[in-house]
Coordinates of C-alpha atoms (C1' of nucleotides) in Angstrom, one line a residue:
Chain A
M1 CA 29.9 -16.1 15.5
N2 CA 26.8 -15.8 13.0
D3 CA 25.7 -19.3 13.3
S4 CA 22.0 -18.1 11.5
R5 CA 23.4 -18.0 8.1
K6 CA 21.3 -19.2 5.6
T7 CA 23.1 -22.4 4.0
F8 CA 22.5 -23.4 0.1
K9 CA 23.2 -25.2 -2.8
R10 CA 24.2 -24.1 -5.7
E11 CA 21.5 -24.5 -9.0
S12 CA 21.9 -23.6 -12.8
S13 CA 20.7 -21.0 -13.5
D14 CA 18.3 -22.0 -15.7
Q15 CA 16.9 -24.0 -12.4
R16 CA 17.3 -20.6 -10.7
Q17 CA 15.4 -18.5 -12.9
D18 CA 12.4 -20.9 -13.7
A19 CA 12.1 -21.3 -9.8
L20 CA 11.9 -17.5 -9.4
I21 CA 9.0 -17.3 -12.3
D22 CA 7.4 -19.7 -10.8
A23 CA 7.1 -17.7 -7.9
T24 CA 6.6 -14.8 -9.2
L25 CA 3.7 -16.6 -10.9
S26 CA 2.2 -18.2 -8.2
L27 CA 2.0 -14.7 -6.5
I28 CA 0.5 -12.7 -9.5
A29 CA -2.2 -15.6 -9.6
S30 CA -2.9 -15.9 -5.8
G31 CA -2.7 -12.1 -5.5
G32 CA -2.5 -9.9 -8.1
P33 CA 0.5 -8.2 -9.0
E34 CA 0.6 -6.0 -5.7
A35 CA 1.5 -9.5 -3.7
A36 CA 4.7 -9.9 -6.6
T37 CA 7.0 -8.3 -4.3
V38 CA 11.3 -9.5 -3.9
R39 CA 10.5 -10.3 -1.0
N40 CA 7.3 -12.3 -1.7
I41 CA 8.8 -13.7 -4.3
A42 CA 12.1 -14.7 -3.1
M43 CA 10.0 -16.5 0.2
E44 CA 8.5 -18.2 -2.6
A45 CA 10.8 -19.7 -4.4
G46 CA 12.6 -20.4 -1.2
V47 CA 16.2 -17.9 -1.9
T48 CA 16.6 -14.2 -0.3
P49 CA 15.8 -11.3 -2.0
G50 CA 19.1 -10.9 -3.2
L51 CA 19.3 -13.6 -5.5
I52 CA 16.6 -11.9 -7.8
R53 CA 18.9 -8.9 -9.1
H54 CA 21.6 -11.6 -9.7
Y55 CA 19.3 -13.5 -12.2
F56 CA 17.0 -10.2 -13.6
V57 CA 18.5 -6.8 -13.9
T58 CA 15.0 -5.2 -12.5
K59 CA 11.7 -6.7 -11.0
E60 CA 10.0 -5.7 -15.0
D61 CA 12.1 -7.9 -16.0
L62 CA 11.3 -10.9 -13.9
I63 CA 7.3 -10.0 -14.3
G64 CA 7.9 -9.7 -17.7
A65 CA 9.6 -13.2 -18.3
A66 CA 6.8 -14.7 -16.4
Y67 CA 4.2 -13.6 -18.5
E68 CA 5.9 -14.6 -21.4
R69 CA 5.7 -18.2 -19.9
H70 CA 2.6 -18.3 -18.6
M71 CA 1.1 -17.5 -22.0
T72 CA 3.0 -19.6 -24.3
T73 CA 2.3 -22.3 -21.8
M74 CA -1.1 -21.8 -21.2
R75 CA -1.9 -22.1 -25.2
Y76 CA 0.1 -25.1 -24.9
A77 CA -2.8 -27.2 -22.9
A78 CA -5.4 -25.9 -24.6
Y79 CA -4.4 -28.0 -27.7
A80 CA -2.1 -30.6 -26.2
T81 CA -5.7 -32.5 -27.3
V82 CA -4.8 -31.6 -31.0
D83 CA -1.0 -32.6 -30.9
G84 CA -2.3 -35.6 -29.7
G85 CA -3.4 -36.9 -33.1
L86 CA -7.3 -35.7 -33.6
S87 CA -7.8 -33.7 -36.7
G88 CA -11.1 -32.0 -38.2
L89 CA -14.2 -32.5 -36.4
S90 CA -12.9 -34.7 -34.1
G91 CA -10.2 -32.5 -33.0
L92 CA -12.5 -29.4 -33.1
I93 CA -15.1 -30.9 -30.4
S94 CA -11.8 -32.1 -28.6
L95 CA -10.2 -28.9 -28.4
V96 CA -13.6 -26.9 -27.5
K97 CA -14.0 -28.9 -24.8
T98 CA -10.6 -29.1 -23.3
S99 CA -10.4 -24.8 -23.4
L100 CA -13.6 -25.2 -21.6
A101 CA -12.6 -27.2 -18.5
P102 CA -10.3 -27.4 -16.1
P103 CA -7.0 -26.6 -16.0
V104 CA -7.6 -24.5 -18.9
I105 CA -10.9 -22.8 -17.1
D106 CA -9.0 -22.0 -13.8
A107 CA -10.0 -18.7 -11.4
R108 CA -6.1 -18.2 -10.3
S109 CA -4.9 -18.1 -14.3
L110 CA -7.1 -14.8 -14.9
A111 CA -4.9 -12.7 -12.8
L112 CA -2.1 -13.6 -14.6
W113 CA -4.1 -13.2 -17.9
A114 CA -4.9 -9.9 -17.2
G115 CA -2.2 -8.7 -16.0
F116 CA -0.3 -9.4 -19.0
I117 CA -3.2 -7.6 -21.4
Q118 CA -2.5 -4.8 -19.1
S119 CA 1.3 -4.8 -19.8
V120 CA 0.6 -5.4 -23.2
Q121 CA -0.3 -1.9 -23.6
R122 CA 3.0 -0.6 -22.5
D123 CA 6.0 -3.3 -23.5
K124 CA 6.1 -3.6 -27.2
S125 CA 8.1 -6.9 -26.6
M126 CA 4.4 -8.2 -24.9
Q127 CA 2.4 -7.2 -27.4
A128 CA 4.7 -8.7 -29.7
I129 CA 4.3 -12.3 -27.2
H130 CA 0.6 -11.2 -27.9
E131 CA -0.3 -11.8 -31.8
K132 CA 2.0 -14.3 -31.7
T133 CA -0.1 -16.6 -29.3
Y134 CA -3.2 -15.2 -30.3
F135 CA -2.8 -15.9 -34.0
Q136 CA -0.7 -19.5 -33.1
F137 CA -4.3 -20.2 -31.4
R138 CA -6.1 -18.8 -33.7
D139 CA -4.8 -20.3 -37.0
A140 CA -5.0 -23.5 -35.6
L141 CA -8.2 -23.5 -35.3
Q142 CA -9.3 -22.3 -38.8
V143 CA -7.0 -25.3 -39.6
L144 CA -9.5 -27.7 -38.1
I145 CA -12.7 -25.8 -39.3
S146 CA -11.1 -25.8 -42.5
E147 CA -10.4 -29.8 -42.3
T148 CA -13.6 -30.6 -40.8
F149 CA -15.3 -29.1 -43.7
I150 CA -13.4 -30.9 -46.2
E151 CA -14.6 -34.2 -44.0
I152 CA -17.8 -33.8 -45.2
G153 CA -17.4 -32.4 -48.6
Q154 CA -17.7 -28.9 -48.4
P155 CA -14.6 -27.2 -48.8
K156 CA -14.7 -23.5 -47.6
D157 CA -13.0 -20.6 -49.2
K158 CA -10.3 -18.6 -46.6
A159 CA -12.2 -15.9 -46.4
A160 CA -15.1 -17.7 -44.9
L161 CA -13.1 -20.0 -42.6
R162 CA -11.5 -16.5 -41.4
R163 CA -14.8 -15.4 -39.9
L164 CA -15.5 -18.7 -38.7
A165 CA -12.1 -19.0 -37.1
I166 CA -12.5 -15.6 -35.6
A167 CA -16.0 -16.3 -34.4
C168 CA -15.3 -19.6 -32.3
N169 CA -12.3 -18.2 -31.1
A170 CA -14.3 -15.7 -29.8
V171 CA -16.6 -18.3 -28.6
L172 CA -14.0 -20.1 -26.5
D173 CA -12.4 -16.8 -25.3
G174 CA -15.9 -15.6 -24.1
L175 CA -17.1 -18.6 -22.5
W176 CA -12.8 -19.4 -20.6
L177 CA -13.8 -15.6 -19.6
E178 CA -16.8 -15.9 -18.0
G179 CA -15.9 -19.5 -16.7
S180 CA -12.8 -17.9 -15.0
A181 CA -13.9 -15.1 -13.9
L182 CA -17.2 -16.8 -12.0
P183 CA -16.9 -20.7 -11.7
N184 CA -19.3 -20.8 -8.8
S185 CA -22.1 -19.3 -11.4
F186 CA -21.7 -22.5 -13.8
E187 CA -22.4 -26.4 -13.7
T188 CA -20.3 -28.5 -14.7
G189 CA -20.1 -29.3 -18.0
E190 CA -22.5 -26.6 -18.9
L191 CA -19.8 -24.6 -20.3
P192 CA -18.6 -27.8 -22.5
A193 CA -22.1 -28.2 -23.4
I194 CA -22.6 -24.4 -24.5
G195 CA -19.2 -24.1 -26.3
L196 CA -20.0 -27.0 -28.4
A197 CA -23.6 -25.9 -29.5
S198 CA -22.6 -22.5 -30.4
V199 CA -19.6 -23.4 -32.1
G200 CA -22.0 -26.3 -33.8
A201 CA -24.2 -23.7 -34.7
I202 CA -21.8 -21.0 -36.0
L203 CA -20.3 -23.8 -38.3
G204 CA -23.7 -25.2 -39.2
L205 CA -22.8 -28.4 -38.0
K206 CA -23.9 -30.7 -34.8
L207 CA -21.2 -31.3 -32.8
K208 CA -21.7 -34.0 -29.7
E209 CA -19.9 -35.3 -26.9
Chain B
M1 CA 4.7 32.4 7.9
N2 CA 3.3 29.9 6.0
D3 CA 2.0 31.5 2.7
S4 CA 2.3 28.5 0.1
R5 CA -0.8 26.9 1.7
K6 CA -2.8 25.7 -1.1
T7 CA -5.5 27.8 -1.6
F8 CA -8.5 25.5 -2.9
K9 CA -12.4 26.0 -3.6
R10 CA -15.3 23.6 -2.4
E11 CA -16.4 21.1 -4.2
S12 CA -20.0 19.1 -4.1
S13 CA -19.4 15.5 -2.4
D14 CA -20.2 14.4 -5.7
Q15 CA -18.0 16.5 -8.1
R16 CA -14.8 15.4 -5.8
Q17 CA -16.2 11.9 -6.1
D18 CA -16.4 12.3 -9.8
A19 CA -13.0 13.9 -10.1
L20 CA -11.3 11.3 -7.8
I21 CA -13.3 8.4 -10.2
D22 CA -11.8 9.8 -13.3
A23 CA -7.7 10.6 -11.9
T24 CA -7.8 7.0 -10.4
L25 CA -9.2 5.5 -14.1
S26 CA -7.3 7.7 -15.9
L27 CA -4.0 6.4 -13.8
I28 CA -5.1 2.5 -14.0
A29 CA -5.3 3.5 -17.9
S30 CA -2.6 4.6 -18.4
G31 CA 0.5 2.9 -15.8
G32 CA -1.8 -0.4 -14.3
P33 CA -3.3 -0.8 -11.0
E34 CA 0.0 -0.1 -9.2
A35 CA 0.3 3.7 -10.7
A36 CA -3.2 4.4 -9.0
T37 CA -1.2 6.0 -5.1
V38 CA -3.3 7.9 -3.3
R39 CA -0.6 10.4 -4.3
N40 CA -0.6 9.8 -8.1
I41 CA -4.8 10.2 -7.5
A42 CA -4.5 13.1 -5.7
M43 CA -1.7 15.4 -8.0
E44 CA -4.1 14.0 -11.2
A45 CA -7.2 15.3 -9.5
G46 CA -6.0 19.0 -8.4
V47 CA -6.2 17.9 -4.8
T48 CA -3.9 16.6 -1.3
P49 CA -3.7 13.3 -0.4
G50 CA -5.6 13.7 2.5
L51 CA -8.8 14.5 0.6
I52 CA -9.2 10.9 -0.6
R53 CA -9.4 10.3 3.0
H54 CA -12.1 12.4 3.5
Y55 CA -14.4 10.7 0.9
F56 CA -13.5 7.1 1.0
V57 CA -12.8 5.5 3.9
T58 CA -9.7 3.3 2.0
K59 CA -8.3 3.6 -1.3
E60 CA -9.8 0.1 -2.4
D61 CA -13.1 1.9 -1.9
L62 CA -12.4 4.2 -4.6
I63 CA -11.1 1.5 -6.7
G64 CA -14.1 -0.3 -6.0
A65 CA -15.8 2.6 -7.3
A66 CA -14.0 3.1 -10.6
Y67 CA -14.7 0.0 -11.1
E68 CA -18.6 0.7 -11.2
R69 CA -18.4 3.3 -12.9
H70 CA -16.2 2.7 -15.3
M71 CA -18.5 -0.9 -16.4
T72 CA -21.3 1.1 -16.3
T73 CA -20.0 3.7 -18.9
M74 CA -19.4 0.9 -20.6
R75 CA -22.6 -1.0 -20.3
Y76 CA -24.4 2.1 -21.0
A77 CA -22.4 2.7 -23.9
A78 CA -23.4 -1.1 -25.5
Y79 CA -26.3 0.0 -24.9
A80 CA -26.6 3.5 -26.0
T81 CA -28.9 2.6 -29.2
V82 CA -31.4 0.1 -27.8
D83 CA -32.0 2.2 -24.7
G84 CA -33.4 4.7 -27.6
G85 CA -37.1 2.5 -27.0
L86 CA -35.6 -0.7 -29.5
S87 CA -37.0 -4.4 -28.2
G88 CA -36.7 -7.5 -29.4
L89 CA -34.8 -8.5 -32.7
S90 CA -34.2 -4.8 -33.6
G91 CA -32.7 -4.2 -30.5
L92 CA -30.5 -7.4 -30.1
I93 CA -29.1 -6.2 -33.6
S94 CA -28.2 -2.5 -32.5
L95 CA -26.7 -3.8 -29.5
V96 CA -24.1 -6.0 -31.3
K97 CA -23.4 -3.5 -33.7
T98 CA -22.5 -0.7 -30.9
S99 CA -20.4 -3.8 -28.8
L100 CA -19.0 -3.9 -31.6
A101 CA -17.5 -0.8 -32.6
P102 CA -16.0 2.3 -31.2
P103 CA -16.3 3.5 -28.6
V104 CA -17.0 0.7 -26.7
I105 CA -14.5 -1.3 -28.8
D106 CA -11.3 0.8 -27.4
A107 CA -7.2 -0.1 -26.4
R108 CA -8.5 2.0 -23.0
S109 CA -11.2 0.7 -21.9
L110 CA -9.6 -2.9 -22.0
A111 CA -6.5 -2.2 -20.4
L112 CA -9.1 -0.7 -18.1
W113 CA -10.8 -3.4 -17.3
A114 CA -7.6 -5.9 -17.2
G115 CA -6.8 -3.4 -14.5
F116 CA -9.8 -4.5 -12.6
I117 CA -10.2 -7.7 -13.1
Q118 CA -6.3 -8.5 -11.7
S119 CA -8.2 -7.9 -8.2
V120 CA -11.5 -9.9 -8.3
Q121 CA -10.1 -13.2 -6.9
R122 CA -8.7 -11.8 -4.3
D123 CA -10.8 -8.8 -2.9
K124 CA -14.6 -9.5 -2.3
S125 CA -16.2 -6.8 -2.7
M126 CA -14.1 -6.5 -6.2
Q127 CA -15.5 -9.8 -6.8
A128 CA -19.1 -8.4 -6.0
I129 CA -18.5 -5.4 -8.2
H130 CA -18.0 -7.6 -11.1
E131 CA -20.7 -10.5 -10.7
K132 CA -23.3 -7.4 -10.4
T133 CA -22.1 -5.9 -13.5
Y134 CA -21.8 -9.1 -15.5
F135 CA -25.1 -10.1 -14.5
Q136 CA -26.5 -7.0 -15.5
F137 CA -25.2 -7.1 -18.7
R138 CA -26.2 -10.9 -19.3
D139 CA -29.5 -10.2 -17.5
A140 CA -30.7 -7.6 -20.3
L141 CA -28.8 -9.0 -23.3
Q142 CA -31.3 -12.4 -22.2
V143 CA -34.5 -10.5 -22.2
L144 CA -33.6 -8.8 -26.0
I145 CA -33.7 -12.6 -26.4
S146 CA -36.5 -13.8 -25.2
E147 CA -38.4 -10.8 -26.9
T148 CA -36.8 -12.0 -30.0
F149 CA -38.3 -15.5 -29.8
I150 CA -42.0 -13.9 -28.6
E151 CA -42.0 -11.6 -31.6
I152 CA -41.6 -14.7 -33.9
G153 CA -43.9 -17.0 -32.3
Q154 CA -41.4 -19.7 -30.9
P155 CA -41.2 -18.4 -27.2
K156 CA -38.4 -20.3 -25.2
D157 CA -38.2 -21.7 -21.8
K158 CA -36.2 -20.3 -19.0
A159 CA -33.1 -22.6 -18.7
A160 CA -32.5 -21.8 -22.7
L161 CA -32.6 -18.3 -22.7
R162 CA -29.9 -18.8 -20.1
R163 CA -28.1 -21.2 -22.1
L164 CA -28.4 -18.5 -25.6
A165 CA -27.4 -15.5 -23.2
I166 CA -23.9 -17.2 -21.8
A167 CA -23.5 -18.0 -25.9
C168 CA -23.8 -14.4 -27.2
N169 CA -22.4 -13.0 -24.1
A170 CA -19.4 -14.8 -25.0
V171 CA -19.5 -14.0 -28.2
L172 CA -19.5 -10.6 -27.7
D173 CA -17.0 -10.5 -24.9
G174 CA -14.6 -12.5 -27.0
L175 CA -14.6 -10.3 -30.0
W176 CA -14.5 -7.2 -28.1
L177 CA -11.7 -8.0 -26.8
E178 CA -10.2 -9.3 -29.8
G179 CA -10.8 -5.8 -31.4
S180 CA -9.6 -3.9 -28.3
A181 CA -6.5 -5.7 -28.1
L182 CA -5.8 -5.9 -31.6
P183 CA -7.6 -2.6 -33.3
N184 CA -5.1 -2.9 -36.7
S185 CA -6.0 -7.2 -37.0
F186 CA -9.7 -6.1 -38.5
E187 CA -11.4 -4.7 -41.1
T188 CA -14.1 -1.6 -40.7
G189 CA -17.1 -3.4 -39.8
E190 CA -16.2 -7.2 -39.4
L191 CA -16.2 -7.4 -35.9
P192 CA -20.2 -6.3 -35.8
A193 CA -20.6 -8.4 -39.0
I194 CA -19.2 -12.0 -37.6
G195 CA -21.1 -10.8 -34.4
L196 CA -24.1 -10.6 -36.3
A197 CA -23.6 -14.2 -38.3
S198 CA -22.9 -15.5 -34.9
V199 CA -25.3 -14.6 -33.1
G200 CA -27.4 -15.6 -35.6
A201 CA -26.0 -18.3 -36.2
I202 CA -26.6 -19.4 -32.1
L203 CA -30.9 -18.2 -32.1
G204 CA -31.1 -20.0 -35.5
L205 CA -32.3 -16.2 -36.2
K206 CA -31.2 -14.4 -40.2
L207 CA -29.4 -11.1 -38.4
K208 CA -29.5 -8.6 -40.9
E209 CA -27.5 -5.2 -40.7
Chain C
dT1 C1' 43.4 -30.7 -0.5
dC2 C1' 43.5 -26.5 -2.1
dG3 C1' 41.9 -22.2 -4.9
dC4 C1' 39.2 -19.4 -7.3
dT5 C1' 34.9 -18.6 -9.1
dT6 C1' 30.6 -17.3 -8.7
dA7 C1' 25.9 -18.7 -6.5
dT8 C1' 24.2 -17.3 -2.9
dT9 C1' 23.1 -14.4 1.9
dA10 C1' 23.0 -10.1 4.4
dT11 C1' 22.6 -5.8 5.6
dA12 C1' 21.3 -1.5 4.2
dC13 C1' 19.1 2.6 2.3
dG14 C1' 16.4 6.3 0.4
dC15 C1' 12.4 5.8 -1.0
dT16 C1' 6.7 5.3 -1.5
dT17 C1' 3.1 3.8 0.6
dG18 C1' -1.2 3.8 2.8
dT19 C1' -3.7 5.8 6.9
dA20 C1' -3.9 8.7 10.8
dT21 C1' -4.9 13.3 12.9
dA22 C1' -4.6 18.4 13.2
dA23 C1' -4.5 22.6 11.7
dT24 C1' -6.2 26.2 8.8
dT25 C1' -9.6 28.0 4.9
dT26 C1' -13.7 28.2 2.8
dC27 C1' -18.5 29.6 2.8
dA28 C1' -23.7 29.6 3.3
dT29 C1' -25.9 31.0 7.2
dA30 C1' -27.8 34.1 10.8
Chain D
dT1 C1' -20.5 41.0 9.5
dA2 C1' -19.6 37.8 12.4
dT3 C1' -20.4 32.5 13.8
dG4 C1' -19.7 28.2 12.5
dA5 C1' -20.0 23.8 10.4
dA6 C1' -17.3 20.6 7.2
dA7 C1' -13.9 20.9 3.2
dT8 C1' -9.0 20.8 2.5
dT9 C1' -4.6 21.2 3.4
dA10 C1' -0.6 19.6 6.1
dT11 C1' 1.8 17.4 8.6
dA12 C1' 3.1 13.0 10.8
dC13 C1' 4.7 7.8 11.2
dA14 C1' 5.6 3.1 10.6
dA15 C1' 6.0 -0.2 7.1
dG16 C1' 7.0 -2.1 3.1
dC17 C1' 9.2 -1.3 -0.8
dG18 C1' 13.1 -2.0 -5.0
dT19 C1' 18.0 -2.0 -5.4
dA20 C1' 22.9 -1.3 -4.0
dT21 C1' 27.2 -3.4 -2.3
dA22 C1' 29.9 -5.6 1.0
dA23 C1' 30.2 -10.5 3.5
dT24 C1' 30.1 -15.2 2.8
dA25 C1' 29.9 -20.2 1.2
dA26 C1' 29.4 -23.5 -2.5
dG27 C1' 31.5 -26.6 -5.3
dC28 C1' 34.3 -27.3 -10.0
dG29 C1' 39.3 -28.2 -11.8
dA30 C1' 44.0 -28.1 -10.5

DNA sequence: TCGCTTATTATACGCTTGTATAATTTCATA
DNA sequence: TATGAAATTATACAAGCGTATAATAAGCGA
């Protein structure tokens, strides 16, 4: 009698959770948190709403899982270039250029990032993730800076390196923000150029492309 | 028969709008955009939900007004010491120091800002507000930078000033972000010191406290 | 091939949402 | 003190929300 019941394929728990998280991230990115309703998420993931509750006790749990994954994977994108084997000055240059161009600079990920930042205030586990990812990136940056000064025979002490890493990280964060929020207000290549010049000035070095 | 109808006092249009905006900001700061429902806002402001529609055509309009006011408040706070009559180098130093200390550095301000940013790319009017307030701040910064170079007899052309303003704005944004999100990770006075050193390095000047 | 587990769908429920509109109360003005 | 404009409250409504639970189908192991 009921011919129209949806056919489906059973998937592994991991695959389905990933698909639901993907759908959630996509919706928040393009429509903000309000767009991430259980029905929209389910439709985007190609399943029915009830399935969400089978994998996540509450919708908030799904949102939290989505933020967590976005934050941990987004940082990787930025220093993927460094993992490629570059170190010191060449690694630093590569990191700056990568951080300030697509796909890291991305209007869609701005809403995700802002949503995460706000959830940090209320959710202790999110705060832990925030600290972890922030320091991971800043420490990696500090290593590159340290290596750079060793390369040119002018090693710096830890306190100085800390200050420089905080400053350079701020430049990258700030430029990323400006570029992602107002992508049409900057010419192609302008942000990487400004980033290289600024980081170079802060470190007292010439950073050329 | 209906004894329980709420008594009220007629207020000026400005006062009521301010109260509604205050309530909106308070709710977004503590509970995110989702917490800013018309009923919550009305309760927080001590009125009934219908009144919101009397002052704002749509809820989005109220959110937009709240966004604009928050950004204006932050800009005034950052420029509080500059507006006293400072210009050029002394204004620049003052701006950096004020921007990177309380009350501009503030977890609540960050939460509010993040709450609004989430809807910037979805909502055109929010995007317009973002653009407007961003350029207000950056342009004022560019004026200070321009004055500084004129003071020392080395005026810069517009393209150079633009790049320097973008870079210095990024430093301030980034440090403000880091300080507001992780207040316990920086010693008192550390961020202003780093800010002065970094802005000074970018401009090729010595900025001392 | 048959059962059994469970992943998945389907349906229902109560609550909240934003908005529209009608009914009241306030207060300045005459 | 009476009048009228409009600020404010009250009520209603349809749509959408998250969640709970029952029914179904898929696919693995025997």
